[in-house]
Short mmCIF file of C-alpha atoms in Angstrom, two decimals:
data_model
loop_
_atom_site.label_atom_id
_atom_site.label_comp_id
_atom_site.label_asym_id
_atom_site.label_seq_id
_atom_site.Cartn_x
_atom_site.Cartn_y
_atom_site.Cartn_z
CA UNK A 121 -47.63 -55.61 -5.67
CA UNK A 122 -44.62 -54.67 -7.79
CA UNK A 123 -46.16 -51.33 -8.79
CA UNK A 124 -47.17 -50.55 -5.20
CA UNK A 125 -43.66 -51.34 -3.97
CA UNK A 126 -42.23 -49.00 -6.60
CA UNK A 127 -44.61 -46.21 -5.52
CA UNK A 128 -43.34 -46.78 -1.98
CA UNK A 129 -39.80 -46.07 -3.15
CA UNK A 130 -38.47 -49.63 -3.33
CA UNK A 131 -36.24 -50.70 -6.23
CA UNK A 132 -38.25 -53.48 -7.84
CA UNK A 133 -37.48 -56.13 -10.43
CA UNK A 134 -40.63 -57.86 -11.65
CA UNK A 135 -40.59 -61.50 -12.78
CA UNK A 136 -43.61 -62.45 -14.87
CA UNK A 137 -44.84 -63.51 -18.31
CA UNK A 138 -47.13 -61.57 -20.65
CA UNK A 139 -48.34 -61.91 -24.23
CA UNK A 140 -47.17 -59.84 -27.17
CA UNK A 141 -50.52 -58.10 -27.50
CA UNK A 142 -52.34 -54.88 -26.60
CA UNK A 143 -52.76 -55.80 -22.94
CA UNK A 144 -49.13 -56.87 -22.71
CA UNK A 145 -47.92 -53.57 -24.15
CA UNK A 146 -50.23 -51.72 -21.77
CA UNK A 147 -48.69 -53.64 -18.87
CA UNK A 148 -45.15 -52.76 -19.93
CA UNK A 149 -46.09 -49.09 -20.18
CA UNK A 150 -47.62 -49.31 -16.72
CA UNK A 151 -44.43 -50.82 -15.28
CA UNK A 152 -42.33 -48.15 -16.96
CA UNK A 153 -44.55 -45.37 -15.62
CA UNK A 154 -44.12 -46.74 -12.09
CA UNK A 155 -40.35 -47.15 -12.56
CA UNK A 156 -40.50 -50.94 -12.18
CA UNK A 157 -37.56 -52.81 -13.71
CA UNK A 158 -39.35 -55.14 -16.13
CA UNK A 159 -36.23 -56.63 -17.73
CA UNK A 160 -37.26 -60.02 -16.29
CA UNK A 161 -40.77 -59.93 -17.77
CA UNK A 162 -40.93 -62.59 -20.49
CA UNK A 163 -43.00 -61.78 -23.58
CA UNK A 164 -44.67 -64.65 -25.47
CA UNK A 165 -45.96 -64.48 -29.06
CA UNK A 166 -48.05 -67.66 -28.83
CA UNK A 167 -50.30 -66.84 -25.85
CA UNK A 168 -52.36 -63.86 -24.73
CA UNK A 169 -51.74 -61.69 -21.69
CA UNK A 170 -53.63 -62.81 -18.60
CA UNK A 171 -56.46 -60.44 -17.67
CA UNK A 172 -58.79 -60.36 -14.70
CA UNK A 173 -62.17 -58.62 -14.86
CA UNK A 174 -63.33 -57.05 -11.58
CA UNK A 175 -66.82 -55.58 -11.35
CA UNK A 176 -67.52 -53.19 -8.47
CA UNK A 177 -71.11 -52.28 -7.63
CA UNK A 178 -72.48 -49.14 -5.96
CA UNK A 179 -71.90 -50.62 -2.49
CA UNK A 180 -68.24 -51.42 -3.33
CA UNK A 181 -68.92 -55.17 -3.44
CA UNK A 182 -66.84 -57.00 -6.05
CA UNK A 183 -67.32 -59.80 -8.52
CA UNK A 184 -63.99 -61.14 -9.78
CA UNK A 185 -63.65 -63.10 -13.02
CA UNK A 186 -60.27 -64.80 -12.82
CA UNK A 187 -57.93 -65.26 -15.82
CA UNK A 188 -58.58 -68.18 -18.13
CA UNK A 189 -56.09 -71.01 -17.82
CA UNK A 190 -53.50 -71.25 -20.57
CA UNK A 191 -52.77 -67.54 -20.84
CA UNK A 192 -49.30 -66.02 -20.49
CA UNK A 193 -49.05 -66.02 -16.69
CA UNK A 194 -49.32 -69.82 -16.81
CA UNK A 195 -46.19 -70.08 -18.95
CA UNK A 196 -43.30 -68.69 -16.93
CA UNK A 197 -40.45 -71.06 -17.76
CA UNK A 198 -37.36 -71.99 -15.73
CA UNK A 199 -35.30 -70.40 -18.52
CA UNK A 200 -37.05 -67.08 -17.75
CA UNK A 201 -35.75 -67.03 -14.19
CA UNK A 202 -32.84 -64.77 -13.22
CA UNK A 203 -29.38 -65.83 -12.18
CA UNK A 204 -29.29 -64.48 -8.65
CA UNK A 205 -26.34 -62.39 -7.45
CA UNK A 206 -24.01 -63.65 -4.74
CA UNK A 207 -25.57 -61.36 -2.12
CA UNK A 208 -28.95 -61.84 -0.38
CA UNK A 209 -32.13 -60.59 -2.05
CA UNK A 210 -35.72 -60.01 -0.98
CA UNK A 211 -38.36 -62.01 -2.85
CA UNK A 212 -42.09 -61.32 -2.66
CA UNK A 213 -43.93 -64.09 -4.48
CA UNK A 214 -47.61 -64.03 -5.39
CA UNK A 215 -49.24 -67.42 -5.82
CA UNK A 216 -51.87 -66.28 -8.33
CA UNK A 217 -50.55 -68.46 -11.20
CA UNK A 218 -49.05 -71.23 -9.06
CA UNK A 219 -51.72 -73.79 -10.08
CA UNK A 220 -50.36 -73.81 -13.66
CA UNK A 221 -47.79 -76.57 -14.07
CA UNK A 222 -45.15 -74.56 -15.95
CA UNK A 223 -45.33 -71.45 -13.76
CA UNK A 224 -45.70 -73.59 -10.64
CA UNK A 225 -42.50 -75.49 -11.39
CA UNK A 226 -40.70 -72.21 -12.10
CA UNK A 227 -41.92 -70.75 -8.81
CA UNK A 228 -40.67 -73.87 -7.04
CA UNK A 229 -37.25 -73.50 -8.66
CA UNK A 230 -37.12 -69.79 -7.85
CA UNK A 231 -37.88 -70.11 -4.15
CA UNK A 232 -35.47 -73.03 -3.79
CA UNK A 233 -32.54 -71.18 -5.39
CA UNK A 234 -32.43 -67.97 -3.34
CA UNK A 235 -28.96 -66.93 -2.15
CA UNK A 236 -28.17 -67.61 1.49
CA UNK A 237 -29.45 -64.88 3.79
CA UNK A 238 -32.27 -63.85 1.44
CA UNK A 239 -35.73 -63.00 2.78
CA UNK A 240 -38.60 -64.88 1.17
CA UNK A 241 -42.16 -63.52 1.43
CA UNK A 242 -45.05 -65.60 0.09
CA UNK A 243 -48.66 -64.50 -0.48
CA UNK A 244 -50.80 -67.42 -1.80
CA UNK A 245 -53.20 -65.05 -3.61
CA UNK A 246 -55.45 -68.04 -4.20
CA UNK A 247 -58.13 -67.54 -6.86
CA UNK A 248 -59.31 -71.15 -7.28
CA UNK A 249 -62.53 -72.50 -5.84
CA UNK A 250 -61.93 -75.21 -3.20
CA UNK A 251 -63.25 -77.97 -5.48
CA UNK A 252 -60.74 -76.98 -8.20
CA UNK A 253 -57.69 -77.46 -5.97
CA UNK A 254 -56.01 -80.76 -6.77
CA UNK A 255 -53.76 -82.54 -4.25
CA UNK A 256 -50.74 -81.64 -6.42
CA UNK A 257 -51.63 -77.93 -6.41
CA UNK A 258 -52.27 -77.96 -2.65
CA UNK A 259 -48.88 -79.59 -2.05
CA UNK A 260 -47.19 -76.97 -4.25
CA UNK A 261 -48.73 -74.12 -2.26
CA UNK A 262 -47.73 -75.82 0.99
CA UNK A 263 -44.16 -76.34 -0.20
CA UNK A 264 -43.78 -72.68 -1.23
CA UNK A 265 -45.39 -71.49 2.00
CA UNK A 266 -43.13 -73.67 4.12
CA UNK A 267 -40.01 -72.21 2.47
CA UNK A 268 -41.07 -68.63 3.18
CA UNK A 269 -39.60 -66.57 5.99
CA UNK A 270 -42.85 -64.60 6.07
CA UNK A 271 -46.19 -65.96 4.89
CA UNK A 272 -48.95 -63.40 4.27
CA UNK A 273 -52.22 -65.27 3.85
CA UNK A 274 -55.96 -64.78 4.26
CA UNK A 275 -58.00 -66.88 6.65
CA UNK A 276 -59.74 -68.79 3.85
CA UNK A 277 -56.44 -69.51 2.06
CA UNK A 278 -54.91 -70.95 5.21
CA UNK A 279 -57.90 -73.22 5.79
CA UNK A 280 -58.47 -74.37 2.20
CA UNK A 281 -54.79 -75.01 1.46
CA UNK A 282 -53.98 -76.50 4.87
CA UNK A 283 -51.16 -74.03 5.47
CA UNK A 284 -49.33 -74.14 8.80
CA UNK A 285 -46.76 -71.80 10.28
CA UNK A 286 -43.31 -73.37 10.51
CA UNK A 287 -40.95 -72.88 13.49
CA UNK A 288 -39.14 -69.56 13.12
CA UNK A 289 -41.55 -68.38 10.45
CA UNK A 290 -43.64 -65.21 10.64
CA UNK A 291 -47.27 -65.77 9.69
CA UNK A 292 -49.40 -62.74 8.88
CA UNK A 293 -53.06 -63.77 8.87
CA UNK A 294 -55.01 -61.19 6.87
CA UNK A 295 -58.61 -60.87 8.01
CA UNK A 296 -59.97 -57.90 6.05
CA UNK A 297 -62.16 -55.66 8.19
CA UNK A 298 -61.34 -57.84 11.22
CA UNK A 299 -57.71 -56.74 10.96
CA UNK A 300 -54.65 -58.97 10.86
CA UNK A 301 -52.79 -61.25 13.23
CA UNK A 302 -49.02 -61.55 13.32
CA UNK A 303 -47.96 -64.97 14.61
CA UNK A 304 -44.36 -65.70 15.61
CA UNK A 305 -42.62 -68.13 17.96
CA UNK A 306 -43.15 -65.54 20.71
CA UNK A 307 -46.93 -65.32 20.32
CA UNK A 308 -49.76 -63.63 18.41
CA UNK A 309 -50.46 -59.92 18.02
CA UNK A 310 -53.72 -58.58 16.65
CA UNK A 311 -53.63 -55.40 14.57
CA UNK A 312 -57.09 -53.87 14.05
CA UNK A 313 -58.19 -52.65 10.67
CA UNK A 314 -58.69 -48.97 9.96
CA UNK A 315 -62.15 -47.54 9.51
CA UNK A 316 -61.96 -46.11 6.00
CA UNK A 317 -64.44 -44.84 3.42
CA UNK A 318 -64.28 -47.73 0.95
CA UNK A 319 -64.35 -46.87 -2.75
CA UNK A 320 -62.88 -50.08 -4.14
CA UNK A 321 -61.40 -52.87 -2.01
CA UNK A 322 -59.68 -54.50 -4.99
CA UNK A 323 -55.95 -54.82 -4.34
CA UNK A 324 -56.13 -54.02 -0.62
CA UNK A 325 -54.51 -57.32 0.32
CA UNK A 326 -51.74 -56.78 -2.24
CA UNK A 327 -51.20 -53.24 -0.92
CA UNK A 328 -50.97 -54.63 2.61
CA UNK A 329 -48.33 -57.16 1.56
CA UNK A 330 -46.30 -54.63 -0.44
CA UNK A 331 -46.34 -52.09 2.41
CA UNK A 332 -45.32 -54.78 4.91
CA UNK A 333 -42.31 -55.71 2.79
CA UNK A 334 -41.37 -52.05 2.25
CA UNK A 335 -41.55 -51.39 5.99
CA UNK A 336 -39.23 -54.29 6.75
CA UNK A 337 -36.80 -53.13 4.06
CA UNK A 338 -36.83 -49.68 5.68
CA UNK A 339 -35.87 -51.19 9.03
CA UNK A 340 -39.18 -51.31 10.91
CA UNK A 341 -39.82 -54.24 13.25
CA UNK A 342 -42.55 -56.82 12.69
CA UNK A 343 -45.16 -55.03 14.81
CA UNK A 344 -44.50 -51.67 13.16
CA UNK A 345 -44.53 -53.30 9.72
CA UNK A 346 -47.95 -54.75 10.48
CA UNK A 347 -49.29 -51.36 11.52
CA UNK A 348 -47.83 -49.63 8.45
CA UNK A 349 -49.17 -52.42 6.21
CA UNK A 350 -52.61 -51.86 7.72
CA UNK A 351 -52.31 -48.19 6.79
CA UNK A 352 -51.27 -49.17 3.25
CA UNK A 353 -54.19 -51.55 2.87
CA UNK A 354 -56.50 -48.89 4.27
CA UNK A 355 -55.26 -46.25 1.86
CA UNK A 356 -55.71 -48.66 -1.06
CA UNK A 357 -59.46 -48.98 -0.56
CA UNK A 358 -59.94 -45.22 -0.89
CA UNK A 359 -58.80 -45.25 -4.55
CA UNK A 360 -61.06 -46.18 -7.49
CA UNK A 361 -58.18 -48.06 -9.14
CA UNK A 362 -56.83 -51.42 -8.02
CA UNK A 363 -53.33 -49.91 -8.28
CA UNK A 364 -53.45 -47.18 -5.66
CA UNK A 365 -50.66 -44.67 -6.18
CA UNK A 366 -49.93 -43.79 -2.57
CA UNK A 367 -46.34 -43.10 -1.51
CA UNK A 368 -44.28 -43.95 1.54
CA UNK A 369 -44.77 -40.39 2.74
CA UNK A 370 -48.54 -40.95 2.55
CA UNK A 371 -48.18 -44.08 4.67
CA UNK A 372 -46.06 -42.35 7.30
CA UNK A 373 -48.31 -39.30 7.48
CA UNK A 374 -51.32 -41.57 8.10
CA UNK A 375 -49.53 -43.84 10.58
CA UNK A 376 -49.79 -41.40 13.49
CA UNK A 377 -53.59 -41.68 13.22
CA UNK A 378 -53.46 -45.48 13.39
CA UNK A 379 -54.58 -45.95 16.99
CA UNK A 380 -57.13 -43.14 16.86
CA UNK A 381 -58.83 -44.43 13.71
CA UNK A 382 -58.50 -48.19 14.30
CA UNK A 383 -61.66 -50.17 14.93
CA UNK A 384 -62.20 -51.84 18.34
#
């Protein structure tokens, strides 16, 4: 999501933890190439960089092998967290490594310490099987989701984690090819998905979230942000790489086709 935001023209600082190894160095080079500020990326000598293997078959179906527990992304420490400035910030948090105790506690501290007036986006990005979710992990996800101003979550994540929209909160329910639903205190709006030629659907949800945040930063309202995010997610599936390098200009140039190309 950080790289996609940077491609969309947003100034990004990435908070994460990697190992001092080949994959870690590759990651740093990738952040540099995308112009992501990685000064807040902690580098550990005692653990390896977290990797995720994604196999895509000829029909674009995916098999995802999630990172092993105990790798670097599980070891983000409270001492790695930034001292926030006095002015509001925008935080987009992915919950991929939230189940790990050390990173989970750090994520808790981070979301609880945002300056007043900040905007907090949370995407659970759940990669655990339902039977692997302990009550403590479920409560952590719920706590982080409840603090968010905007929660971007898939249907299965909402059901498995027992997530509920809080009063005043924006809930974006991501439904893949069924589209998305934006739920606010005023009601629910359905935004249909775009009919695209799928090459690789990996990262489409992350692209959706990143484009939504970029749109809000650029001053678009919630409905427009949802439409633009749908375009971003649609563009992402047309790339062979999970890190689609589309720009904000690409999103805007495709947005005018939204209603014509959207599915019923």
